[in-house]
C-alpha angles and dihedrals in degrees: 000000000000125000125202116226108221099171131066116273109235100167142001141197131201115222115201124211092237094055112120116248115247113257113246114252110252113234115251110251114205112223109221115239120220124212117244132187115270136159094250092062110116117233110262117234090239128039133178111244141188125197122205125195113222113195116187133181114282094249089060098043130346092212132047122256120232112207117195120189117188120202135200121217113225125201091006115200095019134098088257096057111142136171117223131181113254107175143354133214128190119196132182139158088232115089093192094098097027098115100053093037091059091048092047095050092049093050094046091047090051090052090049092054094049088067128208123095107343096167090100087078090074096061093040092056094041091055092062112106126196111234088216090058135263129264143227119255122179092341093309127108114237116194094203145346089258089054090054090052085055089054090054091050089049090053091051094048089052091052093053093044102252092114129036124218105243110236127198119235122247094264093054092047092050091047093052093045090053091049092049093049093046093048093046091054092055102039127066114215112233115233094228092055119088112251099184093101093058093227127114116272089237092058117118133215120289110217092204102055098014094233127129093242107112117120132172112240124170089351092304128112109229130176112226091201107050101010096241111159133185089213094060 
């Protein structure tokens, strides 16, 4: 097929048969960016919140504490949707602990907003011990009021998926069940001892889970609640 050139030729180029074909330009694929928590994030007008009632013995606080943790939802409606804590408030009718409670809530809220792994707060708070001594609450030993606030934060982080509840494997469960059954058949529960915990009255305190569930069996201290053992 011939083609008539009607315009003036100003340049030309000879294309050989052996010349390599130009590689097609790959289309630019935009990598989606996902929002993460950071301290520059403005506070949304609406946050999801959960309030926990913390009732302590009267010698610790005469009034209950109400702990509110507000969360922000990131990447809502996508496969990467997550819920992260944004701020915390602690309210009580008692003004005895007002000063340090305000300071504590501001610091924790600041850590929440910085993002990253904030689960370390739980262990930091739970490691605080009251020099006057701890107390028992619902069958569990609490070293301080601050430690119990840490327990509430742990509960909340589990509910939103930031922490997982450690579960024992089937062998550990079977071992503890066997120990409980064997111990129950040999010991008689005294009437004056509380039996609501389900552990023997002679059990001692476990410093890992803070429950009175440690017994000595075959010369080895074993916790019937969490499975912690001094013999490995």
